[in-house]
PDB file of C-alpha atoms in Angstrom:
ATOM      1  CA  MET A 202       0.000   0.000   0.000  1.00 55.00           C
ATOM      2  CA  ALA A 203       2.825   2.383   0.845  1.00 58.00           C
ATOM      3  CA  ALA A 204       4.606   1.513  -2.390  1.00 61.00           C
ATOM      4  CA  SER A 205       1.496   2.233  -4.448  1.00 67.00           C
ATOM      5  CA  THR A 206       0.958   5.572  -2.673  1.00 67.00           C
ATOM      6  CA  GLN A 207       4.577   6.542  -3.224  1.00 65.00           C
ATOM      7  CA  SER A 208       4.368   5.716  -6.930  1.00 72.00           C
ATOM      8  CA  LEU A 209       1.157   7.735  -7.234  1.00 71.00           C
ATOM      9  CA  VAL A 210       2.832  10.784  -5.635  1.00 60.00           C
ATOM     10  CA  LYS A 211       5.785  10.490  -8.005  1.00 66.00           C
ATOM     11  CA  ALA A 212       3.454  10.331 -10.970  1.00 66.00           C
ATOM     12  CA  LEU A 213       1.604  13.453  -9.786  1.00 63.00           C
ATOM     13  CA  CYS A 214       4.867  15.302  -9.275  1.00 59.00           C
ATOM     14  CA  ARG A 215       5.913  14.464 -12.816  1.00 65.00           C
ATOM     15  CA  LEU A 216       2.583  15.733 -14.192  1.00 57.00           C
ATOM     16  CA  SER A 217       2.418  18.793 -11.905  1.00 52.00           C
ATOM     17  CA  PRO A 218       3.975  21.292 -14.406  1.00 50.00           C
ATOM     18  CA  PHE A 219       1.224  20.432 -16.911  1.00 48.00           C
ATOM     19  CA  THR A 220      -1.635  19.851 -14.504  1.00 49.00           C
ATOM     20  CA  PHE A 221      -1.317  22.863 -12.212  1.00 46.00           C
ATOM     21  CA  GLN A 222      -0.183  25.409 -14.815  1.00 48.00           C
ATOM     22  CA  PRO A 223      -3.752  26.595 -15.649  1.00 47.00           C
ATOM     23  CA  PHE A 224      -4.510  27.010 -11.903  1.00 45.00           C
ATOM     24  CA  ARG A 225      -1.440  29.202 -11.467  1.00 45.00           C
ATOM     25  CA  ARG A 226      -2.404  31.440 -14.428  1.00 44.00           C
ATOM     26  CA  TYR A 227      -6.085  31.735 -13.521  1.00 43.00           C
ATOM     27  CA  PRO A 228      -5.551  34.833 -11.257  1.00 46.00           C
ATOM     28  CA  PHE A 229      -3.681  36.460 -14.153  1.00 42.00           C
ATOM     29  CA  CYS A 230      -6.820  35.994 -16.241  1.00 44.00           C
ATOM     30  CA  GLN A 231      -8.940  37.707 -13.595  1.00 44.00           C
ATOM     31  CA  GLN A 232      -6.637  40.739 -13.632  1.00 45.00           C
ATOM     32  CA  ARG A 233      -6.531  41.113 -17.410  1.00 45.00           C
ATOM     33  CA  PHE A 234     -10.091  40.178 -18.461  1.00 44.00           C
ATOM     34  CA  PRO A 235     -13.623  40.833 -17.148  1.00 48.00           C
ATOM     35  CA  VAL A 236     -15.308  38.477 -14.704  1.00 45.00           C
ATOM     36  CA  ARG A 237     -17.793  37.196 -17.247  1.00 45.00           C
ATOM     37  CA  ALA A 238     -15.049  36.342 -19.702  1.00 46.00           C
ATOM     38  CA  CYS A 239     -13.097  34.496 -17.013  1.00 47.00           C
ATOM     39  CA  ALA A 240     -16.228  32.704 -15.803  1.00 45.00           C
ATOM     40  CA  ALA A 241     -16.747  31.344 -19.304  1.00 47.00           C
ATOM     41  CA  LEU A 242     -13.095  30.251 -19.389  1.00 46.00           C
ATOM     42  CA  SER A 243     -12.458  26.795 -18.004  1.00 48.00           C
ATOM     43  CA  PRO A 244      -9.768  26.456 -15.298  1.00 49.00           C
ATOM     44  CA  PHE A 245      -7.989  23.991 -17.555  1.00 47.00           C
ATOM     45  CA  GLU A 246      -8.124  26.334 -20.591  1.00 49.00           C
ATOM     46  CA  HIS A 247      -5.120  28.520 -21.285  1.00 52.00           C
ATOM     47  CA  PRO A 248      -5.950  32.263 -20.957  1.00 52.00           C
ATOM     48  CA  SER A 249      -4.028  33.111 -24.130  1.00 51.00           C
ATOM     49  CA  ARG A 250      -6.823  31.525 -26.141  1.00 52.00           C
ATOM     50  CA  LEU A 251      -8.978  34.494 -25.261  1.00 50.00           C
ATOM     51  CA  TYR A 252      -6.464  36.741 -27.003  1.00 50.00           C
ATOM     52  CA  CYS A 253      -6.846  34.610 -30.114  1.00 54.00           C
ATOM     53  CA  LYS A 254     -10.636  34.898 -29.984  1.00 58.00           C
ATOM     54  CA  ARG A 255     -10.506  38.693 -29.728  1.00 57.00           C
ATOM     55  CA  ALA A 256      -7.920  38.937 -32.485  1.00 57.00           C
ATOM     56  CA  SER A 257     -10.029  36.700 -34.710  1.00 66.00           C
ATOM     57  CA  LEU A 258     -13.100  38.898 -34.137  1.00 61.00           C
ATOM     58  CA  GLN A 259     -11.119  42.039 -34.991  1.00 63.00           C
ATOM     59  CA  ASP A 260      -9.692  40.409 -38.103  1.00 72.00           C
ATOM     60  CA  LYS A 261     -13.164  39.289 -39.131  1.00 68.00           C
ATOM     61  CA  ALA A 262     -14.575  42.813 -38.708  1.00 62.00           C
ATOM     62  CA  ALA A 263     -11.668  44.304 -40.654  1.00 62.00           C
ATOM     63  CA  THR A 264     -12.160  41.744 -43.410  1.00 71.00           C
ATOM     64  CA  GLN A 265     -15.864  42.537 -43.635  1.00 64.00           C
ATOM     65  CA  ALA A 266     -15.123  46.281 -43.808  1.00 59.00           C
ATOM     66  CA  THR A 267     -12.577  45.695 -46.579  1.00 65.00           C
ATOM     67  CA  GLU A 268     -15.022  43.539 -48.529  1.00 66.00           C
ATOM     68  CA  THR A 269     -17.708  46.205 -48.143  1.00 61.00           C
ATOM     69  CA  GLN A 270     -15.385  48.923 -49.419  1.00 63.00           C
ATOM     70  CA  GLN A 271     -14.324  46.769 -52.361  1.00 73.00           C
ATOM     71  CA  ARG A 272     -17.968  46.081 -53.221  1.00 75.00           C
ATOM     72  CA  TYR A 273     -18.881  49.768 -53.104  1.00 81.00           C
ATOM     73  CA  LYS A 274     -15.690  50.706 -54.932  1.00 82.00           C
ATOM     74  CA  ASP A 275     -16.888  48.933 -58.073  1.00 83.00           C
ATOM     75  CA  ARG A 276     -20.499  50.131 -57.664  1.00 87.00           C
ATOM     76  CA  PRO A 277     -20.489  53.210 -55.397  1.00 89.00           C
ATOM     77  CA  TRP A 278     -24.133  54.029 -56.172  1.00 90.00           C
ATOM     78  CA  ASP A 279     -25.290  50.875 -54.356  1.00 90.00           C
ATOM     79  CA  TYR A 280     -24.242  52.349 -51.018  1.00 91.00           C
ATOM     80  CA  LEU A 281     -26.885  55.070 -51.131  1.00 91.00           C
ATOM     81  CA  GLY A 282     -29.626  52.440 -51.341  1.00 90.00           C
ATOM     82  CA  SER A 283     -28.232  50.154 -48.660  1.00 91.00           C
ATOM     83  CA  GLU A 284     -29.605  49.719 -45.149  1.00 92.00           C
ATOM     84  CA  GLU A 285     -26.296  50.931 -43.701  1.00 91.00           C
ATOM     85  CA  TYR A 286     -26.654  54.297 -45.432  1.00 92.00           C
ATOM     86  CA  ILE A 287     -30.327  54.689 -44.472  1.00 93.00           C
ATOM     87  CA  GLU A 288     -29.544  53.871 -40.840  1.00 93.00           C
ATOM     88  CA  LYS A 289     -26.683  56.379 -40.789  1.00 92.00           C
ATOM     89  CA  TYR A 290     -28.094  59.304 -42.796  1.00 93.00           C
ATOM     90  CA  GLY A 291     -31.771  58.568 -43.333  1.00 92.00           C
ATOM     91  CA  THR A 292     -33.300  60.775 -46.044  1.00 92.00           C
ATOM     92  CA  ASN A 293     -30.932  63.689 -45.388  1.00 93.00           C
ATOM     93  CA  PRO A 294     -27.911  64.451 -47.566  1.00 94.00           C
ATOM     94  CA  VAL A 295     -24.509  63.363 -46.344  1.00 94.00           C
ATOM     95  CA  TRP A 296     -23.528  66.934 -45.444  1.00 94.00           C
ATOM     96  CA  ALA A 297     -26.637  67.737 -43.404  1.00 93.00           C
ATOM     97  CA  GLY A 298     -25.819  68.639 -39.812  1.00 88.00           C
ATOM     98  CA  TYR A 299     -22.067  68.750 -40.403  1.00 91.00           C
ATOM     99  CA  ARG A 300     -20.186  71.395 -38.439  1.00 88.00           C
ATOM    100  CA  ARG A 301     -16.502  72.011 -38.911  1.00 86.00           C
ATOM    101  CA  ASN A 302     -14.360  72.657 -35.850  1.00 83.00           C
ATOM    102  CA  HIS A 303     -12.466  75.928 -36.187  1.00 83.00           C
ATOM    103  CA  LYS A 304     -10.842  78.481 -33.947  1.00 83.00           C
ATOM    104  CA  GLY A 305     -12.815  81.529 -32.959  1.00 83.00           C
ATOM    105  CA  ALA A 306     -16.466  82.393 -33.344  1.00 84.00           C
ATOM    106  CA  ILE A 307     -16.307  83.435 -37.016  1.00 84.00           C
ATOM    107  CA  PRO A 308     -16.018  80.511 -39.459  1.00 80.00           C
ATOM    108  CA  PRO A 309     -13.319  80.749 -42.140  1.00 85.00           C
ATOM    109  CA  GLN A 310     -14.200  81.883 -45.653  1.00 87.00           C
ATOM    110  CA  LYS A 311     -12.828  78.699 -47.208  1.00 89.00           C
ATOM    111  CA  THR A 312     -12.785  75.086 -46.142  1.00 91.00           C
ATOM    112  CA  ARG A 313      -9.550  73.204 -45.509  1.00 91.00           C
ATOM    113  CA  LYS A 314      -7.429  72.117 -48.444  1.00 93.00           C
ATOM    114  CA  THR A 315      -7.635  68.407 -47.624  1.00 93.00           C
ATOM    115  CA  CYS A 316      -8.664  66.213 -44.714  1.00 92.00           C
ATOM    116  CA  ILE A 317      -6.165  63.402 -45.304  1.00 90.00           C
ATOM    117  CA  ARG A 318      -2.441  64.112 -45.593  1.00 88.00           C
ATOM    118  CA  GLY A 319      -0.635  60.859 -46.193  1.00 86.00           C
ATOM    119  CA  ASP A 320      -1.625  58.570 -43.315  1.00 84.00           C
ATOM    120  CA  LYS A 321      -2.832  61.382 -41.051  1.00 89.00           C
ATOM    121  CA  ILE A 322      -6.540  62.254 -40.848  1.00 89.00           C
ATOM    122  CA  CYS A 323      -7.729  65.507 -39.315  1.00 88.00           C
ATOM    123  CA  GLY A 324      -9.890  65.503 -36.207  1.00 86.00           C
ATOM    124  CA  ASN A 325     -13.166  66.326 -37.958  1.00 90.00           C
ATOM    125  CA  PRO A 326     -12.963  65.300 -41.637  1.00 93.00           C
ATOM    126  CA  CYS A 327     -15.432  66.582 -44.205  1.00 93.00           C
ATOM    127  CA  PRO A 328     -18.663  64.658 -45.012  1.00 94.00           C
ATOM    128  CA  ILE A 329     -16.998  62.817 -47.902  1.00 94.00           C
ATOM    129  CA  CYS A 330     -13.656  62.010 -46.270  1.00 93.00           C
ATOM    130  CA  ARG A 331     -15.210  60.756 -43.025  1.00 92.00           C
ATOM    131  CA  ASP A 332     -17.115  57.924 -44.743  1.00 91.00           C
ATOM    132  CA  PRO A 333     -14.900  55.659 -46.885  1.00 90.00           C
ATOM    133  CA  ASN A 334     -17.967  54.149 -48.576  1.00 90.00           C
ATOM    134  CA  ILE A 335     -18.893  57.491 -50.175  1.00 93.00           C
ATOM    135  CA  ILE A 336     -17.103  57.527 -53.517  1.00 92.00           C
ATOM    136  CA  ILE A 337     -17.551  60.346 -56.003  1.00 94.00           C
ATOM    137  CA  HIS A 338     -18.299  59.040 -59.483  1.00 93.00           C
ATOM    138  CA  ARG A 339     -20.148  60.446 -62.457  1.00 93.00           C
ATOM    139  CA  GLN A 340     -22.616  57.538 -62.356  1.00 93.00           C
ATOM    140  CA  ASN A 341     -23.333  58.075 -58.658  1.00 93.00           C
ATOM    141  CA  VAL A 342     -26.189  60.414 -59.544  1.00 94.00           C
ATOM    142  CA  LYS A 343     -27.980  60.294 -56.180  1.00 94.00           C
ATOM    143  CA  LEU A 344     -24.854  61.519 -54.418  1.00 95.00           C
ATOM    144  CA  LEU A 345     -24.166  64.278 -56.947  1.00 95.00           C
ATOM    145  CA  GLN A 346     -27.749  65.548 -56.708  1.00 95.00           C
ATOM    146  CA  GLN A 347     -27.235  66.195 -53.000  1.00 95.00           C
ATOM    147  CA  PHE A 348     -24.666  68.883 -53.862  1.00 96.00           C
ATOM    148  CA  ILE A 349     -26.752  70.625 -56.567  1.00 94.00           C
ATOM    149  CA  SER A 350     -29.450  73.176 -55.814  1.00 92.00           C
ATOM    150  CA  PRO A 351     -32.808  71.913 -57.140  1.00 90.00           C
ATOM    151  CA  HIS A 352     -33.967  75.496 -57.781  1.00 88.00           C
ATOM    152  CA  THR A 353     -31.016  77.061 -59.593  1.00 86.00           C
ATOM    153  CA  GLY A 354     -29.073  73.978 -60.742  1.00 88.00           C
ATOM    154  CA  MET A 355     -25.859  75.419 -59.319  1.00 91.00           C
ATOM    155  CA  VAL A 356     -23.377  73.467 -57.199  1.00 94.00           C
ATOM    156  CA  PHE A 357     -23.535  74.308 -53.511  1.00 94.00           C
ATOM    157  CA  ASP A 358     -20.651  76.307 -52.122  1.00 93.00           C
ATOM    158  CA  PRO A 359     -18.211  74.230 -50.008  1.00 93.00           C
ATOM    159  CA  THR A 360     -18.687  76.630 -47.093  1.00 91.00           C
ATOM    160  CA  LEU A 361     -22.291  75.364 -46.912  1.00 92.00           C
ATOM    161  CA  THR A 362     -21.601  71.648 -47.308  1.00 93.00           C
ATOM    162  CA  GLY A 363     -18.262  71.617 -45.448  1.00 93.00           C
ATOM    163  CA  VAL A 364     -16.506  69.599 -48.160  1.00 95.00           C
ATOM    164  CA  CYS A 365     -12.741  70.138 -48.348  1.00 94.00           C
ATOM    165  CA  MET A 366     -11.298  71.803 -51.434  1.00 94.00           C
ATOM    166  CA  LYS A 367      -9.736  68.589 -52.734  1.00 94.00           C
ATOM    167  CA  GLN A 368     -13.044  66.711 -52.692  1.00 95.00           C
ATOM    168  CA  GLN A 369     -14.894  69.771 -54.022  1.00 95.00           C
ATOM    169  CA  LYS A 370     -12.646  69.790 -57.086  1.00 96.00           C
ATOM    170  CA  VAL A 371     -13.330  66.097 -57.708  1.00 96.00           C
ATOM    171  CA  LEU A 372     -17.045  66.742 -57.137  1.00 96.00           C
ATOM    172  CA  ASN A 373     -17.163  69.530 -59.736  1.00 96.00           C
ATOM    173  CA  GLN A 374     -15.390  67.332 -62.273  1.00 96.00           C
ATOM    174  CA  ALA A 375     -17.831  64.467 -61.654  1.00 96.00           C
ATOM    175  CA  ILE A 376     -20.864  66.768 -62.004  1.00 95.00           C
ATOM    176  CA  ASN A 377     -19.573  68.197 -65.291  1.00 94.00           C
ATOM    177  CA  ALA A 378     -18.847  64.689 -66.590  1.00 95.00           C
ATOM    178  CA  ALA A 379     -22.331  63.498 -65.574  1.00 95.00           C
ATOM    179  CA  ARG A 380     -23.908  66.432 -67.398  1.00 93.00           C
ATOM    180  CA  ASP A 381     -21.818  65.745 -70.496  1.00 93.00           C
ATOM    181  CA  HIS A 382     -22.941  62.099 -70.475  1.00 93.00           C
ATOM    182  CA  GLY A 383     -26.586  63.068 -70.005  1.00 91.00           C
ATOM    183  CA  LEU A 384     -26.902  61.640 -66.492  1.00 93.00           C
ATOM    184  CA  LEU A 385     -27.704  64.999 -64.885  1.00 92.00           C
ATOM    185  CA  PRO A 386     -29.935  67.712 -66.358  1.00 89.00           C
ATOM    186  CA  PHE A 387     -28.688  71.250 -66.665  1.00 84.00           C
ATOM    187  CA  GLN A 388     -30.535  74.469 -67.394  1.00 78.00           C
ATOM    188  CA  ILE A 389     -29.825  76.681 -70.381  1.00 78.00           C
ATOM    189  CA  PRO A 390     -30.791  80.354 -69.915  1.00 76.00           C
ATOM    190  CA  TYR A 391     -33.704  81.411 -72.098  1.00 80.00           C
ATOM    191  CA  VAL A 392     -33.033  84.373 -74.371  1.00 76.00           C
ATOM    192  CA  GLU A 393     -36.017  86.092 -75.879  1.00 79.00           C
ATOM    193  CA  PHE A 394     -35.585  86.618 -79.607  1.00 72.00           C
ATOM    194  CA  SER A 395     -35.819  90.193 -80.830  1.00 69.00           C
ATOM    195  CA  ARG A 396     -35.741  90.973 -84.508  1.00 64.00           C
ATOM    196  CA  GLU A 397     -34.221  94.390 -83.922  1.00 62.00           C
ATOM    197  CA  ASP A 398     -31.056  92.892 -82.465  1.00 61.00           C
ATOM    198  CA  TYR A 399     -30.572  90.635 -85.479  1.00 64.00           C
ATOM    199  CA  SER A 400     -31.600  93.066 -88.261  1.00 62.00           C
ATOM    200  CA  ASN A 401     -29.303  94.392 -90.962  1.00 61.00           C
ATOM    201  CA  SER A 402     -30.619  97.924 -90.841  1.00 64.00           C
ATOM    202  CA  HIS A 403     -27.872  99.482 -88.723  1.00 61.00           C
ATOM    203  CA  ASP A 404     -24.495 100.547 -90.109  1.00 62.00           C
ATOM    204  CA  ALA A 405     -22.410  97.950 -88.286  1.00 65.00           C
ATOM    205  CA  VAL A 406     -23.792  95.064 -90.359  1.00 64.00           C
ATOM    206  CA  GLY A 407     -25.280  97.058 -93.220  1.00 64.00           C
ATOM    207  CA  SER A 408     -24.230  96.711 -96.803  1.00 69.00           C
ATOM    208  CA  THR A 409     -21.622  99.020 -98.378  1.00 68.00           C
ATOM    209  CA  PRO A 410     -23.222 101.931-100.179  1.00 68.00           C
ATOM    210  CA  PRO A 411     -22.669 102.096-103.914  1.00 70.00           C
ATOM    211  CA  PRO A 412     -19.771 104.267-105.125  1.00 66.00           C
ATOM    212  CA  PRO A 413     -20.558 107.809-106.260  1.00 65.00           C
ATOM    213  CA  CYS A 414     -20.228 108.960-109.806  1.00 69.00           C
ATOM    214  CA  LEU A 415     -16.527 109.173-110.554  1.00 65.00           C
ATOM    215  CA  THR A 416     -14.780 111.989-112.332  1.00 65.00           C
ATOM    216  CA  THR A 417     -11.262 112.189-113.623  1.00 63.00           C
ATOM    217  CA  ASN A 418      -8.500 111.409-111.040  1.00 68.00           C
ATOM    218  CA  ASP A 419     -11.035 110.971-108.203  1.00 67.00           C
ATOM    219  CA  SER A 420     -11.002 107.997-105.816  1.00 67.00           C
ATOM    220  CA  TRP A 421     -14.024 105.842-105.184  1.00 65.00           C
ATOM    221  CA  TYR A 422     -14.382 106.855-101.545  1.00 65.00           C
ATOM    222  CA  ALA A 423     -13.213 109.810 -99.549  1.00 66.00           C
ATOM    223  CA  TRP A 424     -10.981 107.714 -97.292  1.00 67.00           C
ATOM    224  CA  TYR A 425      -9.050 106.537-100.320  1.00 67.00           C
ATOM    225  CA  LYS A 426      -7.790 110.068-101.062  1.00 70.00           C
ATOM    226  CA  GLU A 427      -4.267 111.172-100.199  1.00 72.00           C
ATOM    227  CA  ILE A 428      -4.016 112.765 -96.767  1.00 76.00           C
ATOM    228  CA  THR A 429      -1.635 115.706 -96.367  1.00 82.00           C
ATOM    229  CA  PRO A 430      -0.008 115.691 -92.922  1.00 83.00           C
ATOM    230  CA  ASP A 431       0.437 118.780 -90.780  1.00 88.00           C
ATOM    231  CA  ASP A 432       3.845 120.444 -91.107  1.00 91.00           C
ATOM    232  CA  ASN A 433       4.218 121.027 -87.370  1.00 92.00           C
ATOM    233  CA  GLU A 434       3.599 117.359 -86.591  1.00 90.00           C
ATOM    234  CA  VAL A 435       6.086 116.294 -89.238  1.00 89.00           C
ATOM    235  CA  ALA A 436       8.700 118.631 -87.729  1.00 91.00           C
ATOM    236  CA  LYS A 437       8.153 117.125 -84.266  1.00 91.00           C
ATOM    237  CA  VAL A 438       8.592 113.598 -85.586  1.00 89.00           C
ATOM    238  CA  LYS A 439      11.768 114.556 -87.449  1.00 89.00           C
ATOM    239  CA  THR A 440      13.184 116.168 -84.300  1.00 90.00           C
ATOM    240  CA  THR A 441      12.416 113.076 -82.227  1.00 89.00           C
ATOM    241  CA  TYR A 442      13.926 110.617 -84.713  1.00 88.00           C
ATOM    242  CA  LYS A 443      16.635 112.815 -86.203  1.00 85.00           C
ATOM    243  CA  ALA A 444      19.307 110.282 -85.146  1.00 83.00           C
ATOM    244  CA  PHE A 445      17.657 107.651 -87.317  1.00 83.00           C
ATOM    245  CA  LEU A 446      16.910 109.857 -90.332  1.00 77.00           C
ATOM    246  CA  LYS A 447      20.466 110.304 -91.556  1.00 68.00           C
TER     247      LYS A 447
END
């Protein structure tokens, strides 16, 4: 009996580094993770597995975001009809309710040049730079219509929408391209036709009068005759350019 007990103790001592290691690290888990997470973790489960689970969730979310951006990159107009866009913006345009942070009480006369400089993003990016799923394209008509006045057909000023100057330049190019391709309507000013403005009765567009009856050695028109210059003016010119009249 003593021999069997002694052999059992030796066997436990040999297995102790592997058996009691989770029990020794269990307080470390309670310090690093919440109580609920540790309660779900078995005493015989290594706490580092929880790191793997969190990393896998973050990688999965990043992968989904990348796939979403790739999907909207090929068809950016699908984003404006998605549930994500409706939940975020509703029926309002993307620039509605945007307020730029600036120093002082008086807002600047121009928006910032750009919101993204290399890898650095400003604290409060413009309505287009803050959402990576919003892509300006000439076929993204619903987005372009949000920046055009329905009454005048003119593009809203960036001081109203808050769009940075870099995105505003791209936006103007996309609107002009959409109008050239017939995707966006544009208004042509109406000019009332007046026959007086297009008549040939005035002298500027009138016909040349017929030549008068010619006599001997007379020119057809008075401006064709030889003009005799004034002697005083000729003397002044000769005095001015006497060095060149040798």
